[in-house]
PDB file of C-alpha atoms in Angstrom:
ATOM      1  CA  MET A   1       0.071   0.141  -0.035  1.00 24.00           C
ATOM      2  CA  GLU A   2       1.465   3.291  -1.065  1.00 22.00           C
ATOM      3  CA  ASP A   3       0.995   6.327   1.068  1.00 27.00           C
ATOM      4  CA  ARG A   4       0.609   9.774  -0.538  1.00 29.00           C
ATOM      5  CA  ILE A   5       1.216  13.065   0.912  1.00 25.00           C
ATOM      6  CA  ALA A   6      -1.647  15.576   0.278  1.00 26.00           C
ATOM      7  CA  HIS A   7      -1.623  19.222   1.163  1.00 31.00           C
ATOM      8  CA  GLN A   8      -4.926  21.164   1.721  1.00 36.00           C
ATOM      9  CA  LEU A   9      -5.125  24.626   2.626  1.00 30.00           C
ATOM     10  CA  PHE A  10      -8.555  25.671   4.319  1.00 38.00           C
ATOM     11  CA  ASN A  11      -9.725  29.072   4.076  1.00 40.00           C
ATOM     12  CA  LEU A  12     -12.983  29.241   6.238  1.00 41.00           C
ATOM     13  CA  GLY A  13     -15.476  31.966   6.189  1.00 37.00           C
ATOM     14  CA  GLY A  14     -13.132  34.312   4.348  1.00 39.00           C
ATOM     15  CA  CYS A  15     -10.674  34.280   7.289  1.00 42.00           C
ATOM     16  CA  PRO A  16      -6.880  33.631   6.829  1.00 39.00           C
ATOM     17  CA  PRO A  17      -5.844  29.966   6.285  1.00 42.00           C
ATOM     18  CA  VAL A  18      -6.336  28.334   9.554  1.00 42.00           C
ATOM     19  CA  LEU A  19      -5.013  24.744   9.095  1.00 45.00           C
ATOM     20  CA  HIS A  20      -2.420  23.249   6.716  1.00 41.00           C
ATOM     21  CA  PHE A  21      -2.898  19.665   6.723  1.00 37.00           C
ATOM     22  CA  VAL A  22      -0.093  17.114   5.555  1.00 32.00           C
ATOM     23  CA  THR A  23      -1.968  13.784   5.827  1.00 31.00           C
ATOM     24  CA  PRO A  24      -0.749  10.217   4.469  1.00 28.00           C
ATOM     25  CA  TRP A  25      -3.521   7.986   3.115  1.00 28.00           C
ATOM     26  CA  SER A  26      -3.919   5.337   0.251  1.00 28.00           C
ATOM     27  CA  GLY A  27      -5.960   6.013  -2.933  1.00 28.00           C
ATOM     28  CA  SER A  28      -7.017   9.243  -4.916  1.00 28.00           C
ATOM     29  CA  TYR A  29      -7.336  12.448  -3.182  1.00 26.00           C
ATOM     30  CA  ALA A  30     -10.909  13.692  -2.869  1.00 33.00           C
ATOM     31  CA  GLY A  31     -10.054  16.791  -0.623  1.00 40.00           C
ATOM     32  CA  GLY A  32     -11.919  17.917   2.402  1.00 45.00           C
ATOM     33  CA  TYR A  33     -11.804  17.108   6.031  1.00 45.00           C
ATOM     34  CA  SER A  34     -13.161  13.668   5.608  1.00 42.00           C
ATOM     35  CA  ASP A  35      -9.666  12.473   4.720  1.00 43.00           C
ATOM     36  CA  LEU A  36      -8.679  13.133   8.449  1.00 48.00           C
ATOM     37  CA  MET A  37     -11.007  10.554   9.830  1.00 47.00           C
ATOM     38  CA  ASP A  38      -9.253   7.125   9.851  1.00 43.00           C
ATOM     39  CA  HIS A  39      -6.111   5.884   8.482  1.00 37.00           C
ATOM     40  CA  GLU A  40      -4.210   2.605   9.015  1.00 35.00           C
ATOM     41  CA  GLY A  41      -0.656   3.107   9.888  1.00 36.00           C
ATOM     42  CA  ALA A  42       2.311   1.131   8.719  1.00 31.00           C
ATOM     43  CA  GLY A  43       5.160  -0.035  10.862  1.00 35.00           C
ATOM     44  CA  GLU A  44       3.236  -0.169  14.107  1.00 44.00           C
ATOM     45  CA  GLY A  45       1.821  -3.761  13.915  1.00 41.00           C
ATOM     46  CA  PRO A  46      -1.260  -5.342  12.489  1.00 36.00           C
ATOM     47  CA  GLY A  47      -4.490  -3.546  13.265  1.00 40.00           C
ATOM     48  CA  VAL A  48      -2.803  -0.682  15.101  1.00 45.00           C
ATOM     49  CA  THR A  49      -4.020   2.781  13.833  1.00 42.00           C
ATOM     50  CA  VAL A  50      -1.692   5.956  14.049  1.00 62.00           C
ATOM     51  CA  THR A  51      -2.719   9.376  13.574  1.00 79.00           C
ATOM     52  CA  SER A  52      -0.923  12.535  12.175  1.00 84.00           C
ATOM     53  CA  ARG A  53      -0.570  15.769  13.936  1.00 86.00           C
ATOM     54  CA  GLU A  54      -3.288  17.274  11.684  1.00 86.00           C
ATOM     55  CA  GLN A  55      -5.624  14.422  12.599  1.00 87.00           C
ATOM     56  CA  ASP A  56      -5.033  14.940  16.212  1.00 91.00           C
ATOM     57  CA  ALA A  57      -5.461  18.768  15.861  1.00 93.00           C
ATOM     58  CA  VAL A  58      -8.940  18.142  14.257  1.00 93.00           C
ATOM     59  CA  ARG A  59     -10.113  15.789  16.962  1.00 94.00           C
ATOM     60  CA  LEU A  60      -8.973  17.780  19.891  1.00 96.00           C
ATOM     61  CA  LEU A  61     -10.404  20.832  18.470  1.00 96.00           C
ATOM     62  CA  LEU A  62     -13.893  19.025  18.489  1.00 96.00           C
ATOM     63  CA  LEU A  63     -13.350  17.561  21.852  1.00 97.00           C
ATOM     64  CA  ILE A  64     -12.405  20.976  23.411  1.00 97.00           C
ATOM     65  CA  ASP A  65     -15.187  22.535  21.788  1.00 97.00           C
ATOM     66  CA  GLY A  66     -17.554  20.080  23.236  1.00 96.00           C
ATOM     67  CA  ALA A  67     -15.984  19.776  26.619  1.00 96.00           C
ATOM     68  CA  CYS A  68     -15.071  23.323  27.469  1.00 96.00           C
ATOM     69  CA  GLU A  69     -16.705  25.134  30.526  1.00 96.00           C
ATOM     70  CA  PRO A  70     -17.364  28.982  30.807  1.00 97.00           C
ATOM     71  CA  LEU A  71     -14.437  31.342  31.854  1.00 96.00           C
ATOM     72  CA  THR A  72     -14.516  32.989  35.210  1.00 95.00           C
ATOM     73  CA  GLU A  73     -14.836  36.645  35.366  1.00 95.00           C
ATOM     74  CA  ALA A  74     -11.154  36.987  36.360  1.00 93.00           C
ATOM     75  CA  GLU A  75     -10.096  34.904  33.397  1.00 94.00           C
ATOM     76  CA  LYS A  76     -12.184  37.091  31.158  1.00 93.00           C
ATOM     77  CA  ASP A  77     -10.140  40.070  32.055  1.00 93.00           C
ATOM     78  CA  GLN A  78      -6.802  38.143  31.204  1.00 94.00           C
ATOM     79  CA  PRO A  79      -4.612  39.559  28.237  1.00 93.00           C
ATOM     80  CA  GLY A  80      -5.224  37.348  25.349  1.00 93.00           C
ATOM     81  CA  LEU A  81      -8.577  35.910  26.445  1.00 96.00           C
ATOM     82  CA  GLU A  82     -10.848  38.782  25.204  1.00 95.00           C
ATOM     83  CA  ARG A  83     -12.103  36.358  22.534  1.00 96.00           C
ATOM     84  CA  ALA A  84     -12.210  33.064  24.635  1.00 97.00           C
ATOM     85  CA  VAL A  85     -15.445  31.336  24.655  1.00 98.00           C
ATOM     86  CA  GLY A  86     -14.626  28.351  26.935  1.00 98.00           C
ATOM     87  CA  VAL A  87     -11.771  26.605  28.736  1.00 97.00           C
ATOM     88  CA  MET A  88     -10.772  22.898  29.087  1.00 96.00           C
ATOM     89  CA  ARG A  89      -9.140  22.741  32.259  1.00 94.00           C
ATOM     90  CA  THR A  90      -5.873  20.410  33.013  1.00 92.00           C
ATOM     91  CA  GLN A  91      -4.004  18.267  30.468  1.00 92.00           C
ATOM     92  CA  VAL A  92      -4.692  15.166  32.716  1.00 93.00           C
ATOM     93  CA  LYS A  93      -8.496  15.473  31.955  1.00 95.00           C
ATOM     94  CA  LEU A  94      -7.824  16.277  28.372  1.00 96.00           C
ATOM     95  CA  GLN A  95      -5.764  13.134  27.954  1.00 95.00           C
ATOM     96  CA  LYS A  96      -8.250  11.007  29.949  1.00 97.00           C
ATOM     97  CA  LEU A  97     -11.243  12.132  27.819  1.00 97.00           C
ATOM     98  CA  ASP A  98      -9.181  11.731  24.722  1.00 97.00           C
ATOM     99  CA  PHE A  99      -8.484   8.030  25.876  1.00 97.00           C
ATOM    100  CA  TRP A 100     -12.159   7.232  25.713  1.00 98.00           C
ATOM    101  CA  LEU A 101     -12.671   9.088  22.492  1.00 97.00           C
ATOM    102  CA  ARG A 102      -9.788   7.224  20.923  1.00 96.00           C
ATOM    103  CA  ASN A 103     -10.493   3.859  22.270  1.00 97.00           C
ATOM    104  CA  PRO A 104     -14.349   2.809  21.681  1.00 98.00           C
ATOM    105  CA  ASP A 105     -13.899  -0.560  23.183  1.00 98.00           C
ATOM    106  CA  TYR A 106     -12.873   1.120  26.676  1.00 98.00           C
ATOM    107  CA  LEU A 107     -15.608   3.532  26.438  1.00 98.00           C
ATOM    108  CA  ALA A 108     -18.116   0.683  25.808  1.00 98.00           C
ATOM    109  CA  ASN A 109     -16.583  -1.317  28.777  1.00 98.00           C
ATOM    110  CA  GLU A 110     -17.072   1.508  30.955  1.00 98.00           C
ATOM    111  CA  LEU A 111     -20.583   1.915  29.930  1.00 98.00           C
ATOM    112  CA  LEU A 112     -21.058  -1.736  30.697  1.00 98.00           C
ATOM    113  CA  THR A 113     -19.706  -1.123  34.174  1.00 98.00           C
ATOM    114  CA  ALA A 114     -22.013   1.877  34.677  1.00 98.00           C
ATOM    115  CA  TYR A 115     -24.895  -0.475  33.687  1.00 98.00           C
ATOM    116  CA  GLU A 116     -23.729  -3.129  36.279  1.00 97.00           C
ATOM    117  CA  ILE A 117     -24.039  -0.521  38.866  1.00 96.00           C
ATOM    118  CA  GLU A 118     -27.190   1.282  37.712  1.00 96.00           C
ATOM    119  CA  PRO A 119     -28.977  -0.976  35.123  1.00 95.00           C
ATOM    120  CA  GLU A 120     -30.079   1.814  32.818  1.00 96.00           C
ATOM    121  CA  GLU A 121     -31.223   0.364  29.370  1.00 96.00           C
ATOM    122  CA  ALA A 122     -29.788   3.354  27.550  1.00 97.00           C
ATOM    123  CA  LEU A 123     -26.324   2.405  28.855  1.00 98.00           C
ATOM    124  CA  LEU A 124     -26.630  -1.219  27.513  1.00 98.00           C
ATOM    125  CA  GLU A 125     -27.954   0.137  24.038  1.00 98.00           C
ATOM    126  CA  LEU A 126     -25.159   2.461  23.683  1.00 98.00           C
ATOM    127  CA  ALA A 127     -22.425  -0.119  24.528  1.00 98.00           C
ATOM    128  CA  GLY A 128     -24.340  -2.503  22.115  1.00 98.00           C
ATOM    129  CA  ARG A 129     -24.224  -0.045  19.337  1.00 98.00           C
ATOM    130  CA  ILE A 130     -20.447   0.478  19.646  1.00 98.00           C
ATOM    131  CA  LEU A 131     -19.605  -3.250  20.150  1.00 98.00           C
ATOM    132  CA  ASP A 132     -21.968  -4.757  17.553  1.00 98.00           C
ATOM    133  CA  SER A 133     -20.230  -2.592  14.957  1.00 97.00           C
ATOM    134  CA  GLU A 134     -16.468  -2.389  13.519  1.00 97.00           C
ATOM    135  CA  GLU A 135     -16.182   0.984  15.564  1.00 97.00           C
ATOM    136  CA  PRO A 136     -13.781  -0.498  18.097  1.00 97.00           C
ATOM    137  CA  GLU A 137     -11.317  -1.614  15.330  1.00 96.00           C
ATOM    138  CA  VAL A 138     -11.760   1.212  12.702  1.00 94.00           C
ATOM    139  CA  ARG A 139     -11.943   4.127  15.096  1.00 94.00           C
ATOM    140  CA  ARG A 140      -9.181   2.923  17.423  1.00 94.00           C
ATOM    141  CA  TYR A 141      -6.253   5.090  18.167  1.00 93.00           C
ATOM    142  CA  PRO A 142      -4.086   3.360  20.672  1.00 93.00           C
ATOM    143  CA  MET A 143      -2.319   5.544  23.479  1.00 94.00           C
ATOM    144  CA  LEU A 144       0.735   4.793  25.664  1.00 93.00           C
ATOM    145  CA  ARG A 145       0.436   3.955  29.221  1.00 94.00           C
ATOM    146  CA  HIS A 146       2.365   6.647  31.084  1.00 88.00           C
ATOM    147  CA  HIS A 147       3.099   7.070  34.751  1.00 81.00           C
ATOM    148  CA  PHE A 148      -0.115   8.932  35.028  1.00 81.00           C
ATOM    149  CA  GLY A 149      -2.093   6.588  32.757  1.00 90.00           C
ATOM    150  CA  ALA A 150      -3.003   6.993  29.206  1.00 93.00           C
ATOM    151  CA  TYR A 151      -0.884   9.519  27.516  1.00 90.00           C
ATOM    152  CA  GLU A 152      -0.133  10.670  24.007  1.00 89.00           C
ATOM    153  CA  TRP A 153       2.149  13.699  23.037  1.00 88.00           C
ATOM    154  CA  LEU A 154      -0.402  16.205  22.057  1.00 90.00           C
ATOM    155  CA  ASP A 155       1.859  19.353  22.017  1.00 91.00           C
ATOM    156  CA  ASP A 156       2.509  19.286  18.318  1.00 91.00           C
ATOM    157  CA  ALA A 157      -1.246  19.066  17.606  1.00 92.00           C
ATOM    158  CA  LEU A 158      -2.143  21.806  20.017  1.00 95.00           C
ATOM    159  CA  ALA A 159       0.532  23.851  18.491  1.00 93.00           C
ATOM    160  CA  VAL A 160      -1.292  23.711  15.150  1.00 93.00           C
ATOM    161  CA  LEU A 161      -4.419  25.065  16.914  1.00 95.00           C
ATOM    162  CA  ARG A 162      -2.685  27.743  18.765  1.00 95.00           C
ATOM    163  CA  SER A 163      -0.638  28.834  15.938  1.00 94.00           C
ATOM    164  CA  ALA A 164      -3.917  29.137  13.686  1.00 93.00           C
ATOM    165  CA  GLY A 165      -5.451  31.317  16.262  1.00 95.00           C
ATOM    166  CA  LEU A 166      -8.039  29.019  17.524  1.00 96.00           C
ATOM    167  CA  LEU A 167      -6.644  28.037  21.043  1.00 97.00           C
ATOM    168  CA  VAL A 168      -4.818  29.888  23.742  1.00 96.00           C
ATOM    169  CA  ARG A 169      -2.748  27.792  26.284  1.00 95.00           C
ATOM    170  CA  LYS A 170      -2.289  29.095  29.864  1.00 92.00           C
ATOM    171  CA  ARG A 171       0.172  27.651  32.527  1.00 83.00           C
ATOM    172  CA  ARG A 172      -0.386  27.768  36.150  1.00 79.00           C
ATOM    173  CA  GLY A 173       2.391  27.191  38.565  1.00 65.00           C
ATOM    174  CA  THR A 174       5.784  28.792  39.001  1.00 61.00           C
ATOM    175  CA  VAL A 175       8.732  29.274  36.566  1.00 64.00           C
ATOM    176  CA  ASN A 176      10.221  26.045  37.774  1.00 68.00           C
ATOM    177  CA  ARG A 177       7.185  23.837  38.151  1.00 68.00           C
ATOM    178  CA  VAL A 178       4.199  23.992  35.984  1.00 67.00           C
ATOM    179  CA  ARG A 179       1.218  22.757  37.930  1.00 71.00           C
ATOM    180  CA  GLN A 180      -1.461  22.826  35.390  1.00 84.00           C
ATOM    181  CA  HIS A 181      -2.288  23.648  31.514  1.00 90.00           C
ATOM    182  CA  ASP A 182      -5.594  25.156  30.691  1.00 94.00           C
ATOM    183  CA  TYR A 183      -6.825  25.414  27.189  1.00 97.00           C
ATOM    184  CA  PHE A 184      -8.979  28.305  26.106  1.00 98.00           C
ATOM    185  CA  LEU A 185     -11.025  27.890  22.976  1.00 98.00           C
ATOM    186  CA  LEU A 186     -11.264  31.177  21.109  1.00 98.00           C
ATOM    187  CA  GLU A 187     -14.271  32.584  18.930  1.00 97.00           C
ATOM    188  CA  HIS A 188     -12.460  31.532  15.743  1.00 96.00           C
ATOM    189  CA  GLY A 189     -11.728  28.096  16.998  1.00 96.00           C
ATOM    190  CA  ARG A 190     -15.638  27.534  17.685  1.00 97.00           C
ATOM    191  CA  HIS A 191     -16.054  28.874  14.282  1.00 96.00           C
ATOM    192  CA  VAL A 192     -13.749  26.493  12.595  1.00 94.00           C
ATOM    193  CA  ALA A 193     -15.199  23.476  14.633  1.00 94.00           C
ATOM    194  CA  ARG A 194     -18.584  24.059  13.551  1.00 93.00           C
ATOM    195  CA  GLU A 195     -17.582  24.750   9.893  1.00 92.00           C
ATOM    196  CA  ILE A 196     -15.691  21.350   9.999  1.00 91.00           C
ATOM    197  CA  ILE A 197     -18.917  19.696  10.946  1.00 91.00           C
ATOM    198  CA  ARG A 198     -21.054  21.630   8.296  1.00 91.00           C
ATOM    199  CA  GLN A 199     -18.748  20.882   5.487  1.00 88.00           C
ATOM    200  CA  GLU A 200     -18.092  17.289   6.387  1.00 88.00           C
ATOM    201  CA  PRO A 201     -21.049  15.689   8.292  1.00 89.00           C
ATOM    202  CA  ASP A 202     -19.124  12.622   8.946  1.00 89.00           C
ATOM    203  CA  PHE A 203     -17.260  14.470  11.717  1.00 90.00           C
ATOM    204  CA  GLY A 204     -20.590  14.296  13.591  1.00 91.00           C
ATOM    205  CA  TYR A 205     -19.298  11.063  14.907  1.00 94.00           C
ATOM    206  CA  TYR A 206     -16.916  12.700  17.070  1.00 94.00           C
ATOM    207  CA  VAL A 207     -19.554  15.339  18.339  1.00 94.00           C
ATOM    208  CA  GLN A 208     -21.669  12.457  19.249  1.00 97.00           C
ATOM    209  CA  ARG A 209     -18.924  10.530  21.094  1.00 97.00           C
ATOM    210  CA  VAL A 210     -17.737  13.547  22.829  1.00 97.00           C
ATOM    211  CA  GLU A 211     -21.172  13.820  24.308  1.00 97.00           C
ATOM    212  CA  ASP A 212     -21.253  10.194  25.331  1.00 98.00           C
ATOM    213  CA  VAL A 213     -17.724  10.491  26.857  1.00 98.00           C
ATOM    214  CA  LEU A 214     -18.743  13.681  28.848  1.00 97.00           C
ATOM    215  CA  ARG A 215     -21.834  11.986  30.015  1.00 97.00           C
ATOM    216  CA  LEU A 216     -19.790   9.043  31.445  1.00 97.00           C
ATOM    217  CA  ALA A 217     -17.019  11.320  32.863  1.00 97.00           C
ATOM    218  CA  GLY A 218     -19.658  13.605  34.684  1.00 95.00           C
ATOM    219  CA  GLU A 219     -18.167  16.000  37.138  1.00 94.00           C
ATOM    220  CA  LYS A 220     -15.066  13.970  37.741  1.00 96.00           C
ATOM    221  CA  SER A 221     -11.701  15.525  37.525  1.00 94.00           C
ATOM    222  CA  GLY A 222      -8.824  14.266  35.580  1.00 94.00           C
ATOM    223  CA  SER A 223      -7.206  12.705  38.563  1.00 94.00           C
ATOM    224  CA  GLU A 224     -10.546  10.986  39.366  1.00 97.00           C
ATOM    225  CA  LEU A 225     -10.946   9.676  35.821  1.00 97.00           C
ATOM    226  CA  LYS A 226      -7.285   8.439  35.892  1.00 95.00           C
ATOM    227  CA  LYS A 227      -8.134   6.359  38.912  1.00 96.00           C
ATOM    228  CA  GLN A 228     -11.296   5.152  37.170  1.00 97.00           C
ATOM    229  CA  GLN A 229      -9.499   3.973  33.922  1.00 97.00           C
ATOM    230  CA  TYR A 230      -6.796   2.115  36.000  1.00 96.00           C
ATOM    231  CA  LEU A 231      -9.702  -0.197  37.476  1.00 96.00           C
ATOM    232  CA  THR A 232      -9.456  -1.963  34.243  1.00 97.00           C
ATOM    233  CA  ARG A 233      -7.117  -4.636  34.554  1.00 96.00           C
ATOM    234  CA  GLU A 234      -5.679  -4.747  30.909  1.00 96.00           C
ATOM    235  CA  TYR A 235      -5.253  -1.021  30.951  1.00 97.00           C
ATOM    236  CA  ALA A 236      -3.355  -1.145  34.317  1.00 96.00           C
ATOM    237  CA  ASP A 237      -1.219  -4.116  33.463  1.00 96.00           C
ATOM    238  CA  THR A 238       0.222  -2.534  30.279  1.00 96.00           C
ATOM    239  CA  PRO A 239       3.897  -1.931  30.915  1.00 95.00           C
ATOM    240  CA  ARG A 240       4.943   1.739  31.133  1.00 94.00           C
ATOM    241  CA  GLY A 241       5.801   3.043  27.728  1.00 92.00           C
ATOM    242  CA  SER A 242       3.794   0.519  25.921  1.00 94.00           C
ATOM    243  CA  ARG A 243       0.569   1.023  23.874  1.00 95.00           C
ATOM    244  CA  ILE A 244      -2.576   0.246  25.795  1.00 96.00           C
ATOM    245  CA  GLY A 245      -4.148  -2.985  24.032  1.00 96.00           C
ATOM    246  CA  SER A 246      -7.487  -3.581  22.760  1.00 97.00           C
ATOM    247  CA  ILE A 247     -10.258  -4.958  25.061  1.00 98.00           C
ATOM    248  CA  SER A 248     -12.817  -5.508  22.275  1.00 98.00           C
ATOM    249  CA  ARG A 249     -13.179  -9.268  22.947  1.00 98.00           C
ATOM    250  CA  GLN A 250     -13.491  -8.857  26.702  1.00 98.00           C
ATOM    251  CA  ALA A 251     -15.956  -6.006  26.295  1.00 98.00           C
ATOM    252  CA  ARG A 252     -18.139  -8.091  23.708  1.00 98.00           C
ATOM    253  CA  ASP A 253     -18.031 -11.123  26.112  1.00 98.00           C
ATOM    254  CA  ARG A 254     -19.405  -8.804  28.859  1.00 98.00           C
ATOM    255  CA  LEU A 255     -22.092  -7.602  26.511  1.00 98.00           C
ATOM    256  CA  ALA A 256     -23.170 -11.056  25.543  1.00 98.00           C
ATOM    257  CA  ALA A 257     -23.250 -12.102  29.357  1.00 98.00           C
ATOM    258  CA  PHE A 258     -25.604  -8.979  30.212  1.00 97.00           C
ATOM    259  CA  ARG A 259     -27.785  -9.797  27.159  1.00 97.00           C
ATOM    260  CA  GLN A 260     -28.122 -13.590  28.089  1.00 96.00           C
ATOM    261  CA  GLN A 261     -28.939 -12.539  31.713  1.00 94.00           C
ATOM    262  CA  LEU A 262     -31.873 -10.259  30.339  1.00 93.00           C
ATOM    263  CA  GLN A 263     -33.098 -13.179  28.297  1.00 91.00           C
ATOM    264  CA  VAL A 264     -33.116 -15.519  31.227  1.00 90.00           C
ATOM    265  CA  GLN A 265     -34.853 -12.888  33.329  1.00 87.00           C
ATOM    266  CA  GLY A 266     -37.505 -12.195  30.651  1.00 76.00           C
ATOM    267  CA  ALA A 267     -38.147 -16.116  30.231  1.00 77.00           C
ATOM    268  CA  GLY A 268     -38.478 -16.333  33.912  1.00 69.00           C
ATOM    269  CA  GLY A 269     -40.947 -13.615  33.967  1.00 63.00           C
ATOM    270  CA  ALA A 270     -42.963 -15.028  31.170  1.00 58.00           C
TER     271      ALA A 270
END
């Protein structure tokens, strides 16, 4: 399979060019954002999908757009944030939310765990829609297991968004120790995110999954999400520095067991 390098310059709404994509894929080039959805990577082992910096930039833009919260009054007065429309607080939380977005099998498995605690039919139905499809295979972007859990180097992708005037990053802490990174979405960033969806409705997949991930995460902090994700044995047992493996089979086995249990209960009540 021969990779091609495509260059697409986007000029949205008459604004200056915002993203310069350099993305490898196979086949003829049709142009447009949809080319940034899914690409099978070579050299990473069978079935492992890798992403480019630009693919990560688009996914993170849509995630931050969906997950950001309102600014405080004090933040609104800070230089450079006059046009900010929301903020995604802490890199830890960004990484943990992104893990579920990049790994539909782990998202579905967490939905099953939530269903086990509180058997709401909607949780089982959503897990079933994910696991009954090829989504855990074709939408999977593995992440490394770091000391603090799932981690991927996102600085390059975030730099694409910052340099395009879509995002501002603010550090908290001291000169010698950065305690926290906050990511402020600018008006132009929200415009670009919405324009991506308008031009390429296929990216509505990420909008829906961001909503699902946020519903699952609730009000948990990044540290709380880290602890929750470590409760999955395959995740916790991954050697540090290695990619976290798929749990599609295990999650599908759990789904089948829950469905079988419902059938038995239904037969017993007949």
